[in-house]
PDB file of C-alpha atoms in Angstrom:
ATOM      1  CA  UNK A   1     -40.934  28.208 -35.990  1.00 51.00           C
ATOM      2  CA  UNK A   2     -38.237  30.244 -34.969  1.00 82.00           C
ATOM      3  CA  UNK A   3     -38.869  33.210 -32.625  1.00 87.00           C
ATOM      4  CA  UNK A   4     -37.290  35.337 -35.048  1.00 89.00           C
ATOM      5  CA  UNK A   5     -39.292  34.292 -38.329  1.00 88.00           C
ATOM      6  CA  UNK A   6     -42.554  34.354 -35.908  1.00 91.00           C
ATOM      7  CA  UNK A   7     -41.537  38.219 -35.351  1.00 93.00           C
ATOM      8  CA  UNK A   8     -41.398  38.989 -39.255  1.00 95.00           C
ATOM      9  CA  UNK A   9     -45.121  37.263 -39.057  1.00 95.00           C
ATOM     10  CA  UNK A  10     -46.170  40.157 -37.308  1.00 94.00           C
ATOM     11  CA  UNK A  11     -44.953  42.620 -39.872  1.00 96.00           C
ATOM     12  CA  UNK A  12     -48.052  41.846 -42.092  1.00 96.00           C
ATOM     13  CA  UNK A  13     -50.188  44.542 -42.818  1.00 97.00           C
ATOM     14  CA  UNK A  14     -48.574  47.406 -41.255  1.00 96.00           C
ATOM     15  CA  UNK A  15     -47.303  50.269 -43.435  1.00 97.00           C
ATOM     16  CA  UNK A  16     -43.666  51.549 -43.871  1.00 97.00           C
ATOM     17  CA  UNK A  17     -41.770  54.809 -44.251  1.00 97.00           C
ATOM     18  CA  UNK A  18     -38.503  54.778 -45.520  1.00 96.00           C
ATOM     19  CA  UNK A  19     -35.676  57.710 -44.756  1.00 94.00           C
ATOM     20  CA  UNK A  20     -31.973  57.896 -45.653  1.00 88.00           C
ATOM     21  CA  UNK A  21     -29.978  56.868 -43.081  1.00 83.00           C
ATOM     22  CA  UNK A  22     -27.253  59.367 -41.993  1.00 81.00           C
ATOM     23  CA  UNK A  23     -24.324  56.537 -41.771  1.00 80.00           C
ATOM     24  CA  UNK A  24     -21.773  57.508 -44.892  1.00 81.00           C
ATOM     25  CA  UNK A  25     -22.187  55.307 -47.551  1.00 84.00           C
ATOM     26  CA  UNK A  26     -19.106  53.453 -48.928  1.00 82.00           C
ATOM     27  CA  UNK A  27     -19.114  52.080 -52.389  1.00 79.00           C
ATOM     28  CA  UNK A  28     -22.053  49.895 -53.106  1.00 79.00           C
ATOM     29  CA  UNK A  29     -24.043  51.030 -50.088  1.00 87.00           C
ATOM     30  CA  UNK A  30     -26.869  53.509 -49.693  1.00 93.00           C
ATOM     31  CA  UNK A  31     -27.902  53.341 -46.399  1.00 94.00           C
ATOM     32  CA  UNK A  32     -31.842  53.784 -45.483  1.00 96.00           C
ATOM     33  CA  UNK A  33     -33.979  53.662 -42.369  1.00 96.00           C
ATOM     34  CA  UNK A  34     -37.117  51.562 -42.745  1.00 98.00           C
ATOM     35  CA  UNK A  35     -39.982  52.438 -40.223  1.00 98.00           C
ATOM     36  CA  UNK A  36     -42.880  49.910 -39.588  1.00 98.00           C
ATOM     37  CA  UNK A  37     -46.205  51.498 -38.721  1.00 98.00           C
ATOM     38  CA  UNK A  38     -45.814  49.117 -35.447  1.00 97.00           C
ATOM     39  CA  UNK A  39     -42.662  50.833 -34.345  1.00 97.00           C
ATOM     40  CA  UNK A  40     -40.701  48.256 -35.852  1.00 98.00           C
ATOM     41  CA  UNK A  41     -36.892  49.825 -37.596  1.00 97.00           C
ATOM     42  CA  UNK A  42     -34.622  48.048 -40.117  1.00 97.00           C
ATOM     43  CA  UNK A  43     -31.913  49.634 -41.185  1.00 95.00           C
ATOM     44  CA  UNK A  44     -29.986  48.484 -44.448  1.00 95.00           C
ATOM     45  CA  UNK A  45     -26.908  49.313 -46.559  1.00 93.00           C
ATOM     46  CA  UNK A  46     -27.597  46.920 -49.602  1.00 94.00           C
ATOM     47  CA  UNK A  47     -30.582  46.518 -51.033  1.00 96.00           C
ATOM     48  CA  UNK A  48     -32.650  46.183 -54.400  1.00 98.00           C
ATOM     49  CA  UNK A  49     -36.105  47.781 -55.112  1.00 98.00           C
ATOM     50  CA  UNK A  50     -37.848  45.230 -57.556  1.00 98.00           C
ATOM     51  CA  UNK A  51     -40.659  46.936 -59.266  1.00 97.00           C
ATOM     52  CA  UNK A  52     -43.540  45.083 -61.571  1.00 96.00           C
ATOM     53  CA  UNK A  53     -41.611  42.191 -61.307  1.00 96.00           C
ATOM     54  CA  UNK A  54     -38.168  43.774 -62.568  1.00 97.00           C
ATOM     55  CA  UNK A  55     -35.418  45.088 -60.655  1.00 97.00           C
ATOM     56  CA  UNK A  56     -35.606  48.638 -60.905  1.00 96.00           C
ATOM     57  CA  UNK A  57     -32.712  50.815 -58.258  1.00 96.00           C
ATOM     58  CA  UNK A  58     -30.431  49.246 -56.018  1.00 96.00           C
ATOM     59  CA  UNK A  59     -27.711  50.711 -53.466  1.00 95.00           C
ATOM     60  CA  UNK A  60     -24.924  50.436 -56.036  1.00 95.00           C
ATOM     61  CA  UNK A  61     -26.664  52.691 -58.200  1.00 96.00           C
ATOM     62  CA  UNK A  62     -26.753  55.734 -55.605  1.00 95.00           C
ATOM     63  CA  UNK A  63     -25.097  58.573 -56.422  1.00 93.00           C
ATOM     64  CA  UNK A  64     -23.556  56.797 -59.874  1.00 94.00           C
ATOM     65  CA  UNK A  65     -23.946  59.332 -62.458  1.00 92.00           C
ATOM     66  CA  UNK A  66     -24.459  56.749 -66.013  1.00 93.00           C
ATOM     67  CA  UNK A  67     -24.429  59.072 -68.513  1.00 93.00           C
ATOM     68  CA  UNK A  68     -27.576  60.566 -67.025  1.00 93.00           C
ATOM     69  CA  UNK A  69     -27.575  64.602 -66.311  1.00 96.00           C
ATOM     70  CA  UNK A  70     -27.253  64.352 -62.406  1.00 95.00           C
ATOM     71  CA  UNK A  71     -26.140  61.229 -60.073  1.00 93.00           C
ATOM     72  CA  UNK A  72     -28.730  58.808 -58.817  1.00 94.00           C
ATOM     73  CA  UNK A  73     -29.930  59.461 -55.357  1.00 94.00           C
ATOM     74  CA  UNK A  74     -31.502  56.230 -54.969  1.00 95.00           C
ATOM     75  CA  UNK A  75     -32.322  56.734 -51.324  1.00 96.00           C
ATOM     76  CA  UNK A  76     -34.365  59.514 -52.575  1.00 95.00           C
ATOM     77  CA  UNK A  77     -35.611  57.169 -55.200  1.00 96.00           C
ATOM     78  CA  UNK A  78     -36.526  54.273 -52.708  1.00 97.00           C
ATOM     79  CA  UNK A  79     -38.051  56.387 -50.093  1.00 97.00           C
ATOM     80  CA  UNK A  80     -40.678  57.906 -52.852  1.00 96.00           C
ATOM     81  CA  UNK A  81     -41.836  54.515 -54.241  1.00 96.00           C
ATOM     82  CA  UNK A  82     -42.307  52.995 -51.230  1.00 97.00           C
ATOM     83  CA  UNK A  83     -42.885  55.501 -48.111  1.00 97.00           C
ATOM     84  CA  UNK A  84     -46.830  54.557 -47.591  1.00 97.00           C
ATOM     85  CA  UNK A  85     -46.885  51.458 -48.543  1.00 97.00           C
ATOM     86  CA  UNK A  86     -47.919  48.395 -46.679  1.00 97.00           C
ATOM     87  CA  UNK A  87     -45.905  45.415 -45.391  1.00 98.00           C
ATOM     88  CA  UNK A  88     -48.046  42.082 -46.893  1.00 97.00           C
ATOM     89  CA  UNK A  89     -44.847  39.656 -45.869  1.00 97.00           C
ATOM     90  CA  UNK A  90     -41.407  39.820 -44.812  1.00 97.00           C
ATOM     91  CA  UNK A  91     -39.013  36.948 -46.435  1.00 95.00           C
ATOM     92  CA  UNK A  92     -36.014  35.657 -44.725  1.00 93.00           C
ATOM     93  CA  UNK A  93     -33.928  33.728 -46.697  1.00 91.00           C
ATOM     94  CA  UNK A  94     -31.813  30.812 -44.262  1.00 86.00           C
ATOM     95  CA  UNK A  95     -29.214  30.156 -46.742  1.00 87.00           C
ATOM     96  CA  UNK A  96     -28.320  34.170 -47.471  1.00 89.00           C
ATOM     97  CA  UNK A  97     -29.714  35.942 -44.374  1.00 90.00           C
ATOM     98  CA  UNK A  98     -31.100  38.352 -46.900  1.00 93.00           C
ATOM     99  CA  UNK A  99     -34.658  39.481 -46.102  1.00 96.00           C
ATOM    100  CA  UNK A 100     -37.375  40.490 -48.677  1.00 97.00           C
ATOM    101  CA  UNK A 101     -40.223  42.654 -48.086  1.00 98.00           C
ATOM    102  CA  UNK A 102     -43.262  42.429 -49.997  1.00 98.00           C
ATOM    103  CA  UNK A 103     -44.971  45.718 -50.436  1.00 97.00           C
ATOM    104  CA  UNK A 104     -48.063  46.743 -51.693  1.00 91.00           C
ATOM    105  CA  UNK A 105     -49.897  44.841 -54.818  1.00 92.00           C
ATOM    106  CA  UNK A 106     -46.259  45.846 -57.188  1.00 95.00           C
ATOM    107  CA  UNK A 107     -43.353  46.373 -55.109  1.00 97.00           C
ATOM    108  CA  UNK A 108     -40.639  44.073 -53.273  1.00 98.00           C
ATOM    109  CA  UNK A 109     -37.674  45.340 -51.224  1.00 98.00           C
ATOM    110  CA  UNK A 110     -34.700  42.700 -51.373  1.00 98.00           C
ATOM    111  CA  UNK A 111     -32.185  43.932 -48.119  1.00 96.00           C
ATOM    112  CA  UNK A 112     -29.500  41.814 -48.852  1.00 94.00           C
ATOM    113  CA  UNK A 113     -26.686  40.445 -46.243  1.00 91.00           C
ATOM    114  CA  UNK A 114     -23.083  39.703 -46.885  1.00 81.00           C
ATOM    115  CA  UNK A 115     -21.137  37.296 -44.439  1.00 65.00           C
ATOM    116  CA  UNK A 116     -19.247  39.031 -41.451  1.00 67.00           C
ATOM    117  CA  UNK A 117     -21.135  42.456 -41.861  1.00 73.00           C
ATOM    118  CA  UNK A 118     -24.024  43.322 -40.712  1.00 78.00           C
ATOM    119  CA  UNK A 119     -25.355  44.407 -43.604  1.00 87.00           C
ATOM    120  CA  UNK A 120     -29.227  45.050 -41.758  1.00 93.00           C
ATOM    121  CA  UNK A 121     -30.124  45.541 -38.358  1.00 94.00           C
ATOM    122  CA  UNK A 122     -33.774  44.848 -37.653  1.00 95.00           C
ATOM    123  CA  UNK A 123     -35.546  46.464 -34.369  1.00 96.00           C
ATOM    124  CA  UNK A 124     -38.760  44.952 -32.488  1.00 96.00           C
ATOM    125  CA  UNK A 125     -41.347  47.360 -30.433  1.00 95.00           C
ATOM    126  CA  UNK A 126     -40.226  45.442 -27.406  1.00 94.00           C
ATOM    127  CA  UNK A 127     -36.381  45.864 -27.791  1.00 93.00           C
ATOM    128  CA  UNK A 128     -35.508  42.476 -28.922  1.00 91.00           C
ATOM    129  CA  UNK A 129     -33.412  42.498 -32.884  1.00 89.00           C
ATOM    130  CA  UNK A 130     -31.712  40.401 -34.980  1.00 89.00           C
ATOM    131  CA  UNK A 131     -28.726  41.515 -36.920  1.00 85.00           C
ATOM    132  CA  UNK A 132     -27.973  40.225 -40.536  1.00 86.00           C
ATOM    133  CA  UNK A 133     -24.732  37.677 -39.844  1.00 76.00           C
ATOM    134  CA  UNK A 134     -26.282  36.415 -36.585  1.00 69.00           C
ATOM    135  CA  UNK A 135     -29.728  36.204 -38.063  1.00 67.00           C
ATOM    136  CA  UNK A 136     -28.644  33.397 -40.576  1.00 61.00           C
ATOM    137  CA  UNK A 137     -26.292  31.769 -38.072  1.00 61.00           C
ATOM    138  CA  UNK A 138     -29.323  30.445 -35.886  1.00 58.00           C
TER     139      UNK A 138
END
């Protein structure tokens, strides 16, 4: 097992909070902080919440207005539903380099990567990290 997957291992059972990041967002993007109970930070740009087993917010609805009164602030949004929740697994995906985490009994947070961006930057306790293009390189 790669030393890499073997570090998302350790993400079981620890909770999360989850902040907006202050990086501008571009189109499509809504960046958030995610912090692991173990001291553990991933920060993402493109992502999907996936509630009940349907996709519920993703970055490229933030701030997008739909015909609804006021824009989305889906970091808002994210950071409600999950903040307090626990970590059961973290998914890495070899093909995509897009990571999934599985939270609480309901919830699933798909942080996606797009080739020659680093779309999600992932930070251990004891300074190692992966980033999302060189993550799905190895």
């Amino acid at each position: 097992m790669r030393p890499f997957v073997r570090k998302l291992e350790e993400l079981k059972n620890v909770s999360i909070e989850v902040v907006a990041d202050d990086t501008p967002d571009e189109e499509g993007t809504a960046a958030i902080g995610i912090k692991f109970s173990d001291g553990t930070t991933l920060q993402a740009f493109y992502w999907r919440l996936v509630q009940d087993g349907h996709a519920e917010l993703a970055s490229f609805d933030h701030q997008k207005k739909y015909g609804l009164p006021a824009p989305i602030d889906a970091k808002k949004h994210v950071s409600t539903r999950l903040t307090g929740k626990i970590c059961r697994n973290v998914q890495f995906d070899d093909a995509t380099g897009d990571l999934t985490l599985v939270l609480g009994e309901t919830s699933k947070l798909q942080v996606f990567n797009f080739t020659g961006y680093e779309s999600w930057t992932l930070r251990f306790p004891d300074g190692t990290g992966e980033y999302s293009n060189y993550a799905q390189s190895q």
